[in-house]
Short mmCIF file of C-alpha atoms and ligand atoms in Angstrom, two decimals:
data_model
loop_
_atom_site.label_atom_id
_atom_site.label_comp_id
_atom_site.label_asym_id
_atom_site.label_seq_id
_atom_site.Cartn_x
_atom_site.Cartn_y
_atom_site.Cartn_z
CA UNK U 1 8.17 164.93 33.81
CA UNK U 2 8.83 168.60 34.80
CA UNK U 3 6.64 169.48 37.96
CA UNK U 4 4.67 172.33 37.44
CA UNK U 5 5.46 175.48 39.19
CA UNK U 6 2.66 175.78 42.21
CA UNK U 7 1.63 179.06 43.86
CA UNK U 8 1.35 179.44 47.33
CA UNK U 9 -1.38 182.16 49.06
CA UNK U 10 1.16 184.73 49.76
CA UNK U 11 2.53 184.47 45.91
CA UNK U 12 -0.81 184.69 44.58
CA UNK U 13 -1.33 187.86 47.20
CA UNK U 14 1.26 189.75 45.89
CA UNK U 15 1.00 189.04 42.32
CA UNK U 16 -2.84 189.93 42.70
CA UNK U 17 -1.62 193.23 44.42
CA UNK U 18 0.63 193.86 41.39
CA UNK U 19 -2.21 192.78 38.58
CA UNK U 20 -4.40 195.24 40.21
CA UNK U 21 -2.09 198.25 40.70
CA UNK U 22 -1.55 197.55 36.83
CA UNK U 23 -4.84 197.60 35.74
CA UNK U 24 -5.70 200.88 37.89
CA UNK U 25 -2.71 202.74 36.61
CA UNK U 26 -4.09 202.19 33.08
CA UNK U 27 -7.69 203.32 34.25
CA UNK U 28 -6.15 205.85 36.49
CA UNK U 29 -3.66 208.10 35.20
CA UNK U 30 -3.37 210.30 37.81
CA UNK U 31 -2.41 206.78 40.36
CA UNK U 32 0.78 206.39 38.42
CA UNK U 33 1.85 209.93 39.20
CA UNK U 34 1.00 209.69 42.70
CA UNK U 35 3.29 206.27 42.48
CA UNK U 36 6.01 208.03 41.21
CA UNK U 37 6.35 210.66 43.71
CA UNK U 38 5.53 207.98 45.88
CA UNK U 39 9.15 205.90 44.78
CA UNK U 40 10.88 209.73 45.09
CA UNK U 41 10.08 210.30 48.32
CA UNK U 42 11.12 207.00 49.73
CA UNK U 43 14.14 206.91 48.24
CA UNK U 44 14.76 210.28 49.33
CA UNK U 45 13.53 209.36 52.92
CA UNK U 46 15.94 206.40 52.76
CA UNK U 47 19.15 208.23 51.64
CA UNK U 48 18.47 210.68 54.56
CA UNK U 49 17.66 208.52 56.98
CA UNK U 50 19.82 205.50 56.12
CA UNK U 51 19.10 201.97 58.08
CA UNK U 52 16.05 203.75 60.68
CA UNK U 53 14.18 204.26 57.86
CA UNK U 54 13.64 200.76 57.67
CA UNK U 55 12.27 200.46 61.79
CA UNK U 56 8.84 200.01 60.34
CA UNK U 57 9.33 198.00 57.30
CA UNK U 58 12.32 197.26 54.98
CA UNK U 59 12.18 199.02 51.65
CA UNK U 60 11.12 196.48 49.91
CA UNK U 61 8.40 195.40 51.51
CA UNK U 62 7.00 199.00 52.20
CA UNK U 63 7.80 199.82 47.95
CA UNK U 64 5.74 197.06 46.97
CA UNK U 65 3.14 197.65 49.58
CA UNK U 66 -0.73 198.85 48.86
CA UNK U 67 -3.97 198.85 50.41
CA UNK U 68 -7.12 198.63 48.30
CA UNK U 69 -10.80 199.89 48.35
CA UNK U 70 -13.66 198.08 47.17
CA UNK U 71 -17.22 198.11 48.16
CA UNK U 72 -20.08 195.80 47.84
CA UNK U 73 -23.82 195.50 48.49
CA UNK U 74 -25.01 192.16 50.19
CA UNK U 75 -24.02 189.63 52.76
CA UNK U 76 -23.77 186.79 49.78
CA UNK U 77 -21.28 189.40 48.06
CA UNK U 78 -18.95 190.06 50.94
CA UNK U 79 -18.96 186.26 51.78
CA UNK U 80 -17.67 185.75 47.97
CA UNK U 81 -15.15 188.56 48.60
CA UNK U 82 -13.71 186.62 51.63
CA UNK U 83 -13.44 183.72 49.97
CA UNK U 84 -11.98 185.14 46.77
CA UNK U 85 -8.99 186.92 49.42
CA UNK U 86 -8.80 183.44 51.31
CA UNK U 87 -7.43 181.91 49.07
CA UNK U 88 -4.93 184.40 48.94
CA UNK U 89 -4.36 184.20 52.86
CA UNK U 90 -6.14 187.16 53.42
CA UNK U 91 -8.46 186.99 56.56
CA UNK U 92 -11.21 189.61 57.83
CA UNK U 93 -9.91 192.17 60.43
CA UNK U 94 -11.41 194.69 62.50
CA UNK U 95 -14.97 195.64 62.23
CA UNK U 96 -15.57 199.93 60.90
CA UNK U 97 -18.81 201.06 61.37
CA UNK U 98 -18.67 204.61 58.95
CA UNK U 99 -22.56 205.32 59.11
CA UNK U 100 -21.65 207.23 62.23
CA UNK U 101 -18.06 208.00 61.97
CA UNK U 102 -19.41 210.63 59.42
CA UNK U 103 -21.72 213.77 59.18
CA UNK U 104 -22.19 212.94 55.27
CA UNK U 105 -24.19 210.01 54.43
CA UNK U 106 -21.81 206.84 53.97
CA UNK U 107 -24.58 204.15 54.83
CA UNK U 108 -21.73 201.67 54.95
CA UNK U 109 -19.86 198.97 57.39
CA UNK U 110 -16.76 197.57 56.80
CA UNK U 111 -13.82 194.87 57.56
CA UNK U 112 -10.58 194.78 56.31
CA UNK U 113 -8.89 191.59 54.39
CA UNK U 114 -5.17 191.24 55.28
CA UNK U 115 -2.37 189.07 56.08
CA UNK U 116 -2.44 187.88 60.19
CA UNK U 117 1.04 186.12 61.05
CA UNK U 118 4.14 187.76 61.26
CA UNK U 119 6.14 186.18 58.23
CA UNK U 120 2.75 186.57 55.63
CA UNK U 121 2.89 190.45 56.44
CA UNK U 122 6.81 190.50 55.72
CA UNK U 123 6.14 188.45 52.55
CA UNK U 124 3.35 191.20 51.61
CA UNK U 125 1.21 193.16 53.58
CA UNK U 126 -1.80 193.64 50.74
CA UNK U 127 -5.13 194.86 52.97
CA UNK U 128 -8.42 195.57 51.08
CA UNK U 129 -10.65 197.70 53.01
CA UNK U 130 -14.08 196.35 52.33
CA UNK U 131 -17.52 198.17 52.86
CA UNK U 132 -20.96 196.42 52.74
CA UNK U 133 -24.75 198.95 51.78
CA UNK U 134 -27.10 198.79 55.07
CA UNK U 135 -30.26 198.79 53.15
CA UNK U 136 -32.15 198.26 55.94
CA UNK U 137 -30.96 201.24 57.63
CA UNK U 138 -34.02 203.73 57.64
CA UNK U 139 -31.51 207.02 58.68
CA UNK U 140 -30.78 206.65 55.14
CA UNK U 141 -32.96 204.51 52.90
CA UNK U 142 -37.18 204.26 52.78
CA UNK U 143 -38.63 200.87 52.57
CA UNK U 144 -39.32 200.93 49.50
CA UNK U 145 -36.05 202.41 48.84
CA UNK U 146 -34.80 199.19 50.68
CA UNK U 147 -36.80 196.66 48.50
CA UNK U 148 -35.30 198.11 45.31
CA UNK U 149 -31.61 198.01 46.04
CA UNK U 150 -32.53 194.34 47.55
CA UNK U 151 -34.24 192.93 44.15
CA UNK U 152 -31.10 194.97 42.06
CA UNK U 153 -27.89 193.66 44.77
CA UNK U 154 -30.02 189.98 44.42
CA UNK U 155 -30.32 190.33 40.10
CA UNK U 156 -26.44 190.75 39.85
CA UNK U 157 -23.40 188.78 39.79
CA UNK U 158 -20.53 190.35 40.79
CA UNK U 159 -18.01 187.14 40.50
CA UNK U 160 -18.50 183.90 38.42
CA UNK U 161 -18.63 180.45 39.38
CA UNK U 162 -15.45 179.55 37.89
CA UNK U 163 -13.56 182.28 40.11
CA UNK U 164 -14.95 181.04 43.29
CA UNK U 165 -14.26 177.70 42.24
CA UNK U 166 -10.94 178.16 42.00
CA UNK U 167 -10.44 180.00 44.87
CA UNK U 168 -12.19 177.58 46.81
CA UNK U 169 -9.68 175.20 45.32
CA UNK U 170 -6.58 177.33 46.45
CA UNK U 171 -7.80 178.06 49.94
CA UNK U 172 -8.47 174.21 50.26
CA UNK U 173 -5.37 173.13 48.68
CA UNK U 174 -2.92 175.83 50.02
CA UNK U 175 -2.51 177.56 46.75
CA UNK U 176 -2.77 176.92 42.64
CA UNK U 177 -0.61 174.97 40.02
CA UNK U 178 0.41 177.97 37.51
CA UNK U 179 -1.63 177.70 34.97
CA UNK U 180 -4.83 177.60 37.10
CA UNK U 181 -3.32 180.60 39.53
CA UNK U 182 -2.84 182.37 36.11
CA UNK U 183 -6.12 181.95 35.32
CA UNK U 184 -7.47 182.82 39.15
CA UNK U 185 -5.56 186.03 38.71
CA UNK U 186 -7.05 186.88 35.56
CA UNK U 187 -10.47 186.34 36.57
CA UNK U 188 -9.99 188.13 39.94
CA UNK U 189 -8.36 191.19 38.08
CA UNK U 190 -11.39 191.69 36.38
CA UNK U 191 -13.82 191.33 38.32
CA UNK U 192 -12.54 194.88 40.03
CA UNK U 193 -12.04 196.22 36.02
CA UNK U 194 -14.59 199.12 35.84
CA UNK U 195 -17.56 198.38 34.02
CA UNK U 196 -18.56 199.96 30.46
CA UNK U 197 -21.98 199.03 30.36
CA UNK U 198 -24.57 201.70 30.41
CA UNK U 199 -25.58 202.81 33.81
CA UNK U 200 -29.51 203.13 34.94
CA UNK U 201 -29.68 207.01 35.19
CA UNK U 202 -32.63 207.45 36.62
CA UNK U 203 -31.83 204.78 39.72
CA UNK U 204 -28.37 205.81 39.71
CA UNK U 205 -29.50 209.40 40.64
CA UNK U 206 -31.88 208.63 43.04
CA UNK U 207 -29.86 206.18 44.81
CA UNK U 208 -27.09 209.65 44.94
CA UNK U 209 -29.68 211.57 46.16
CA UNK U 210 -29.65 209.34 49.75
CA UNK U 211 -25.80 209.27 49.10
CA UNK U 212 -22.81 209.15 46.42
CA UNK U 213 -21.70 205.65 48.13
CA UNK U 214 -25.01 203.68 47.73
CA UNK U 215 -25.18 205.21 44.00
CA UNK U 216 -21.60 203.82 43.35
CA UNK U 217 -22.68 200.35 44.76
CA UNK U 218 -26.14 199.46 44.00
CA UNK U 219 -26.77 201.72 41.22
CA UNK U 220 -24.67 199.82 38.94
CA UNK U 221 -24.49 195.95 38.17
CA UNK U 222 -20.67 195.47 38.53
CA UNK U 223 -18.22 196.63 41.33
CA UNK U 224 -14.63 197.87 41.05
CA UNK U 225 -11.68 198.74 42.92
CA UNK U 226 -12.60 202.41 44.15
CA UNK U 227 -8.86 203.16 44.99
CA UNK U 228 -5.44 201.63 46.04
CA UNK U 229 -3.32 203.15 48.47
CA UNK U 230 0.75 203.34 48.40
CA UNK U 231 2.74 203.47 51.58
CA UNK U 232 5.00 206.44 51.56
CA UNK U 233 7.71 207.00 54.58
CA UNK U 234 7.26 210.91 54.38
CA UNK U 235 3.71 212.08 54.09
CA UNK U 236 4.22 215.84 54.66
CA UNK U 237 6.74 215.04 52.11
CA UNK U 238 4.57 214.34 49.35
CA UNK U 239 1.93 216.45 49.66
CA UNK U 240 4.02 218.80 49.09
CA UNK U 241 5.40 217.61 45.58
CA UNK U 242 1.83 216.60 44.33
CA UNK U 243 0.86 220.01 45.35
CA UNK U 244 3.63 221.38 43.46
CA UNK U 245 3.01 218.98 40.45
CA UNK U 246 -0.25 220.92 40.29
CA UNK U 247 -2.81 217.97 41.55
CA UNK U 248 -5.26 219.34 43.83
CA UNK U 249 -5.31 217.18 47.27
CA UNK U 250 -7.85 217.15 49.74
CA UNK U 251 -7.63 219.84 52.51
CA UNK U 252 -5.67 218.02 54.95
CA UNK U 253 -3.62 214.60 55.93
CA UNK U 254 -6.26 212.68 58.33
CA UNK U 255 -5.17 210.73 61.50
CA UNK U 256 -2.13 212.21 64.30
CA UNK U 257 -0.85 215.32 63.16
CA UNK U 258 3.07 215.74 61.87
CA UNK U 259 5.45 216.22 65.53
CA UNK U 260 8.57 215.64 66.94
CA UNK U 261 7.65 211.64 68.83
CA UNK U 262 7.17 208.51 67.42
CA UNK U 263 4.60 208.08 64.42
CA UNK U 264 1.58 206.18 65.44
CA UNK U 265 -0.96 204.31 63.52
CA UNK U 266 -1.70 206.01 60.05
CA UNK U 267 -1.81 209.20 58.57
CA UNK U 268 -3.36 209.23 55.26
CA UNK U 269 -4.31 212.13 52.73
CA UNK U 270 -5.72 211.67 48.73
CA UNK U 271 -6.61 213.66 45.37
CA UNK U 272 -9.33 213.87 44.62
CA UNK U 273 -11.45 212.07 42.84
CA UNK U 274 -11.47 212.44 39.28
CA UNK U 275 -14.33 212.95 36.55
CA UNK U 276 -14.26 209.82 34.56
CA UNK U 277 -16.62 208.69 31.46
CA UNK U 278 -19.40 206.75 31.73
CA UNK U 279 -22.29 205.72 29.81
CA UNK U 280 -25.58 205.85 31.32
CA UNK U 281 -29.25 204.70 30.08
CA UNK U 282 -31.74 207.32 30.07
CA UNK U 283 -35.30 206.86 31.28
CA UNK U 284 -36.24 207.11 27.38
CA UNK U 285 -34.03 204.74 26.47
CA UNK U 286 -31.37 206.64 25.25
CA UNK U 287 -27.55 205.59 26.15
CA UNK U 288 -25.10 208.79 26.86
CA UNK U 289 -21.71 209.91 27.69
CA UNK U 290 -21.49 211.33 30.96
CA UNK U 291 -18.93 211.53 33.43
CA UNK U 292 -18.57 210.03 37.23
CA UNK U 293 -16.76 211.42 39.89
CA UNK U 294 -16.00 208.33 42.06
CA UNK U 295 -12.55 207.34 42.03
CA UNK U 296 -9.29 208.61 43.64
CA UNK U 297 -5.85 208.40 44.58
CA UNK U 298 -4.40 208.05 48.41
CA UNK U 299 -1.41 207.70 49.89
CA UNK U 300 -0.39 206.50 53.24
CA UNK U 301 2.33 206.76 56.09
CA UNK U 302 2.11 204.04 58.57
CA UNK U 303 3.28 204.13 62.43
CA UNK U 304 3.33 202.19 65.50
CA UNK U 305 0.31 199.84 66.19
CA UNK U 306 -1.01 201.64 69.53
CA UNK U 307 -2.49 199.00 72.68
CA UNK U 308 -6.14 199.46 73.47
CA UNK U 309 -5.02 201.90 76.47
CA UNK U 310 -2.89 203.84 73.60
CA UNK U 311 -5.78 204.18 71.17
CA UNK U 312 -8.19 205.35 73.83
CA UNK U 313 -5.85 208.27 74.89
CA UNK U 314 -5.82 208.70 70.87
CA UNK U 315 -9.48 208.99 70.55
CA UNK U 316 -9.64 211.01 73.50
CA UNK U 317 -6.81 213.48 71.55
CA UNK U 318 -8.99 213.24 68.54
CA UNK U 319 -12.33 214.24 70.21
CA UNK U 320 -10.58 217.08 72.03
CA UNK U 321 -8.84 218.36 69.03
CA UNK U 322 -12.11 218.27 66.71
CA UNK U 323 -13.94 220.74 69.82
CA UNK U 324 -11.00 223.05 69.86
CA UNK U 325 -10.17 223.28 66.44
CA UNK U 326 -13.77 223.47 65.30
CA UNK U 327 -13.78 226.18 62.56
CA UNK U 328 -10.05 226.48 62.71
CA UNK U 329 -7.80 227.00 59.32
CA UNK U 330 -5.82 223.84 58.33
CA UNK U 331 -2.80 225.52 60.04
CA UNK U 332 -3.89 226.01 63.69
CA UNK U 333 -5.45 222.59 63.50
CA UNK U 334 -2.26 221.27 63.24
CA UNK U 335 -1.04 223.26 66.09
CA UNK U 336 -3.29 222.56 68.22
CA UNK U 337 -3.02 218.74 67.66
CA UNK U 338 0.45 218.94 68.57
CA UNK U 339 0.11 220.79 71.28
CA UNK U 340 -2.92 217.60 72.78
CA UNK U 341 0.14 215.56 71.22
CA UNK U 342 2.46 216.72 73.84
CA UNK U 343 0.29 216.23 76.57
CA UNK U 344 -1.07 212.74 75.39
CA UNK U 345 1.71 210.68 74.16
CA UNK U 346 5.72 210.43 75.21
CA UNK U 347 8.18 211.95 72.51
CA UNK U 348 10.17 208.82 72.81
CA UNK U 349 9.32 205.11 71.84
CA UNK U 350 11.02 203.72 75.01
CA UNK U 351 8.68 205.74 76.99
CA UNK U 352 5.58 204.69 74.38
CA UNK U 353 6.59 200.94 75.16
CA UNK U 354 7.18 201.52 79.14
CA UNK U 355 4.32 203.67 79.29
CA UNK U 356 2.04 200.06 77.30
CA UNK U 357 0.65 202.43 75.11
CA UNK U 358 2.55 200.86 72.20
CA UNK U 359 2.95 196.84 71.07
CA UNK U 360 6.72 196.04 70.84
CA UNK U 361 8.04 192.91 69.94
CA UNK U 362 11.36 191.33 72.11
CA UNK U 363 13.99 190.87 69.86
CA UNK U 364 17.55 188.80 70.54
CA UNK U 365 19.81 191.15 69.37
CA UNK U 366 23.76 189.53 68.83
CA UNK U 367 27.05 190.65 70.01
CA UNK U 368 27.97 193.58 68.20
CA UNK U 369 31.65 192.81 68.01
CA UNK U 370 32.24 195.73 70.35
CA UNK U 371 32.21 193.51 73.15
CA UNK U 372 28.60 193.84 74.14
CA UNK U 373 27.25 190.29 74.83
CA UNK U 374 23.49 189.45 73.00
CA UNK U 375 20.86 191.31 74.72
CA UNK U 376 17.31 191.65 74.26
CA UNK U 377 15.47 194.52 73.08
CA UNK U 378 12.22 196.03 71.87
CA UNK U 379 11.07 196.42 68.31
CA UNK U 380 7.76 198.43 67.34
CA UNK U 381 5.31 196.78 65.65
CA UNK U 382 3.76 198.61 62.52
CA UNK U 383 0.10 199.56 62.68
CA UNK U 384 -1.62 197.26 59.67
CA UNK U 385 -5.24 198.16 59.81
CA UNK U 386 -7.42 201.31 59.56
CA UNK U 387 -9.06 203.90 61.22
CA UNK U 388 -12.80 204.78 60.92
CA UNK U 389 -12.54 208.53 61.65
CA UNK U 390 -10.00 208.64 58.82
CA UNK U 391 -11.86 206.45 56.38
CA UNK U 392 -14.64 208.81 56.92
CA UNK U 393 -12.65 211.40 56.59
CA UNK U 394 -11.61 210.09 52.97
CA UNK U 395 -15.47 208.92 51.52
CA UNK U 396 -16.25 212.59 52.93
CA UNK U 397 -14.05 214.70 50.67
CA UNK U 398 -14.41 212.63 48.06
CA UNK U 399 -18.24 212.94 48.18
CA UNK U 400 -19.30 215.19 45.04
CA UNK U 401 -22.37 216.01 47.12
CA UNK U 402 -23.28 215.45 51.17
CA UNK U 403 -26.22 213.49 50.48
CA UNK U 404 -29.38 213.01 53.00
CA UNK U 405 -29.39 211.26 56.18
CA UNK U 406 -32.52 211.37 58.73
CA UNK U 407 -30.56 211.06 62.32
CA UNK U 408 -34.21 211.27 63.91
CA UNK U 409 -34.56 207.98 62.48
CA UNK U 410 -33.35 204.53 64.70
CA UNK U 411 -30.29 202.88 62.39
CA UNK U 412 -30.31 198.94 61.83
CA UNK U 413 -28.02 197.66 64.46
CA UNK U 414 -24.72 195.93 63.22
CA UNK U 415 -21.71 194.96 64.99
CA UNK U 416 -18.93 192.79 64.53
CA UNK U 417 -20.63 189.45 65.24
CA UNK U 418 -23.59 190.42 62.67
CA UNK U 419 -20.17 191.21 60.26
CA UNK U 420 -18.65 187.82 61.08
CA UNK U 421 -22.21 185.80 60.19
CA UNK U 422 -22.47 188.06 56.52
CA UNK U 423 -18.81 187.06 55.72
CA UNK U 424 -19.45 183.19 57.21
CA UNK U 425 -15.85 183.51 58.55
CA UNK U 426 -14.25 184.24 62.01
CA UNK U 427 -13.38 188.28 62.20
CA UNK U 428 -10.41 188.67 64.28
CA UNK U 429 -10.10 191.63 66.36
CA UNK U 430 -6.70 193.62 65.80
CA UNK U 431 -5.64 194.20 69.32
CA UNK U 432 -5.59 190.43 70.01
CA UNK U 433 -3.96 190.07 66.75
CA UNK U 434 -1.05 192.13 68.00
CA UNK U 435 -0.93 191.00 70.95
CA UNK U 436 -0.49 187.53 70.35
CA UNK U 437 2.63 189.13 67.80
CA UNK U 438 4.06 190.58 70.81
CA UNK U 439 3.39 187.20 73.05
CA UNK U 440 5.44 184.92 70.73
CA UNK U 441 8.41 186.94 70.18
CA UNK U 442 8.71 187.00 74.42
CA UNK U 443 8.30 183.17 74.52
CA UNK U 444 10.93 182.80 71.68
CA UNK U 445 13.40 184.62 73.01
CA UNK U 446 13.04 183.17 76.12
CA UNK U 447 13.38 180.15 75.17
CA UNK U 448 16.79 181.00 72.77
CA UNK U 449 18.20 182.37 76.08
CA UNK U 450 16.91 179.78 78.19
CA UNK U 451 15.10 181.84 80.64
CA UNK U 452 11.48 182.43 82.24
CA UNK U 453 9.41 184.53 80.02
CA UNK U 454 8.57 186.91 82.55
CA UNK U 455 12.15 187.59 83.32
CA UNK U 456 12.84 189.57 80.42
CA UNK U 457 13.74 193.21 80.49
CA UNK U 458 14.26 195.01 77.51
CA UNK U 459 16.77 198.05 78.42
CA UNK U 460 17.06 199.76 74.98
CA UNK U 461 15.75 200.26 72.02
CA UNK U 462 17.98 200.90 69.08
CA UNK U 463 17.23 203.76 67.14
CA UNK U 464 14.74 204.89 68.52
CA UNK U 465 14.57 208.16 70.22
CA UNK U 466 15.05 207.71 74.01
C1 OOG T 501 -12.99 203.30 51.67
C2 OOG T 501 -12.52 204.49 52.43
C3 OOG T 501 -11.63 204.07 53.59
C4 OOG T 501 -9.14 204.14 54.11
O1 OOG T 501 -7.98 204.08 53.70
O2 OOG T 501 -9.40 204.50 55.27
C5 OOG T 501 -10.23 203.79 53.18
C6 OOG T 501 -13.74 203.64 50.40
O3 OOG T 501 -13.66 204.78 49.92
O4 OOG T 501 -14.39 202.72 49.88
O5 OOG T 501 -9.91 203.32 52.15
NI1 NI T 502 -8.00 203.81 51.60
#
């Protein structure tokens, strides 16, 4: 008897990433474009830059590689949502708190499901950045506001049993025979498929009244996949062939500005979001065609993951650049960020690693035939989650309309520990997760050279600008 071809969590990962970026191109025109320039520029970026372009990622990983958005509305949702990426070794990340990373009204908080261990991330990095509603949050939302979305979120089902079934069954059994990963795919493809049935106008409008982001998730009965995100080695690069392709891209590219040192953490920049048609139920019981503006496209560079003293000297960049450049064009924005650059970070990784502000990993590297015996060096370790000021940077200029927040009012306290209860699931905290990265590569190449741990001293680091 032939045994049947079984799927393991990081096969299931990346053919889910692959189902999904299917289904969106067919939704999303415009996502296919931006995945085309996307392929140009990194093939462009790798001709010119030859084996450094790969420091951060080889080509194939980094060509197949997406992030996702999705958004839902209760604790019971999110909880199915980390089960449904469990079994698909995707584990919550990093807690986001957007309801004040934003002057707009994004009434949202948010994890991210991704890969943790080394090897998984190589395999395939697929993240989903995943927001939960705050009902309760009065800044935003009456009470009686609040008892409405409560009794709609509690009416729907956003994923069926037999879905969570079987990816209970995969997370418990380390992955799926074929035919029943085949069928898990299916079923977890379209549950993110945008929905055709008729949308409550009248609800759906009030709910974008408070903001565009509760309307999209508890003013209709199904969710969906609001974008997903290539990773593109030249960013400047292609905004400037979308531009010239004629698609109109938000104002700027959020996170560290373009300069002459090492890329950190992520810059990210989108189109924006496009009018598609939807039906919606009038209050006289009419169904129409209208359109939604909800849904976009964004692209992504990614840099090197910073240490907690490296990201507070970022924040501190980013505070000081938003006071100077307050009212500033695009253009002396980015000059002054470079200029804070200058002054906040070293132009060269070896100085970023010596300096901690950056996690890099030992590596043993061999004789090189030119007589150099093996010696040890440091290799940066890409940044893999997200950044709040970014994020709500993106739901901002995507927002058709700013919607209505009441600062005077108190907001419902949440933090990560409230987000690790809602999900039922451990949240682990980024920094650690690096961290520990970092750890094991010192300990195993240690113990390949046969020496104390703490003995090791890096002297170079190839290819990178010292
Ligand atoms: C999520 C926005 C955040 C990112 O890349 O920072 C995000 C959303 O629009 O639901 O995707
Ligand atoms: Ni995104």
């Amino acid at each position: 008897m032939s045994q049947e071809k079984f799927l393991e969590p990081w096969q299931l990962r990346a053919a889910f990433a692959r189902s999904l970026s299917d289904m969106y191109g067919k939704e999303v025109p415009a996502y296919t474009t931006l995945l085309e320039v996307s392929h140009e520029v990194n093939a462009d970026f790798v001709a010119t830059h030859g084996a450094d372009a790969e420091r951060l990622g080889s080509i194939d990983r980094v060509t197949a590689e997406r992030h996702g958005a999705i958004r839902v509305g209760t604790p019971t949702e999110i909880s199915q949502v980390a089960r449904i990426f469990g079994a698909m070794g995707m584990h919550p990340v990093g807690f986001y708190d957007l309801r004040d990373a934003s002057s707009s009204s994004v009434p949202v908080i948010s994890t991210a499901f991704r890969p943790i261990e080394r090897d998984e991330l190589a395999r395939n990095p697929f993240r989903v950045f995943t927001s939960m509603l705050v009902p309760g949050d009065r800044r935003f939302f009456t009470r009686d506001q609040e008892r409405r979305l409560d009794e709609f979120l509690a009416a729907r089902r956003l994923f069926g049993p037999q879905l969570l079934r079987l990816a209970d069954r995969a997370e418990a059994e380390g992955g799926l025979p074929a035919a029943d990963a085949a069928e898990f795919l299916r079923l977890a493809t379209e549950a993110f498929e945008l929905s055709r049935e008729p949308v409550d106008q009248a609800w759906y409008r009030e709910l974008e009244g408070v903001s565009a982001v509760a309307a999209d998730i508890g003013g209709v009965a199904s969710t969906h996949i609001n974008h997903l995100t290539p990773r593109v080695l030249d960013i400047d690069d292609l905004y400037a062939r979308m531009t010239a392709r004629g698609i109109t891209m938000i104002p700027a590219i959020q996170g560290p500005p373009r300069w002459e040192g090492p890329d950190v953490l992520l810059r990210q920049t989108s189109f924006r979001a496009l009018a598609e048609p939807r039906t919606f139920r009038t209050p006289d019981g009419q169904v129409i065609e209208d359109s939604l503006r909800v849904r976009f496209g964004e692209v992504e560079a990614r840099g090197i993951a910073l240490t907690r003293e490296g990201r507070a000297a970022y924040d501190a960049a980013v505070a000081e650049l938003d006071e100077r450049a307050a009212g500033a064009g695009e253009a002396e924005r980015q000059a002054i960020g470079r200029e804070i650059w200058h002054r906040t970070f070293p132009v060269s990784e070896t100085a970023l690693a010596d300096r901690g502000l950056g996690y890099f990993t030992y590596e043993l590297l061999p004789d090189d035939g030119g007589g150099r015996a093996p010696h040890v060096v440091r290799a940066p370790v890409v940044y893999e989650d997200f950044l709040p000021r970014s994020a709500a940077g993106i739901f901002q200029s995507n927002l058709t309309d700013e919607g209505a927040k009441d600062a005077g009012q108190t907001g419902a306290e949440r933090d990560d520990d409230w987000m690790a209860g809602a999900l039922g699931r451990d949240l682990h905290d980024p920094f650690e997760l690096y961290a520990r990265q970092v750890e094991r590569s010192r300990q195993a190449t240690a113990a390949t050279l046969g020496v104390d741990p703490e003995t090791l001293t890096p002297a170079t680091i190839p290819g990178g600008q010292s």
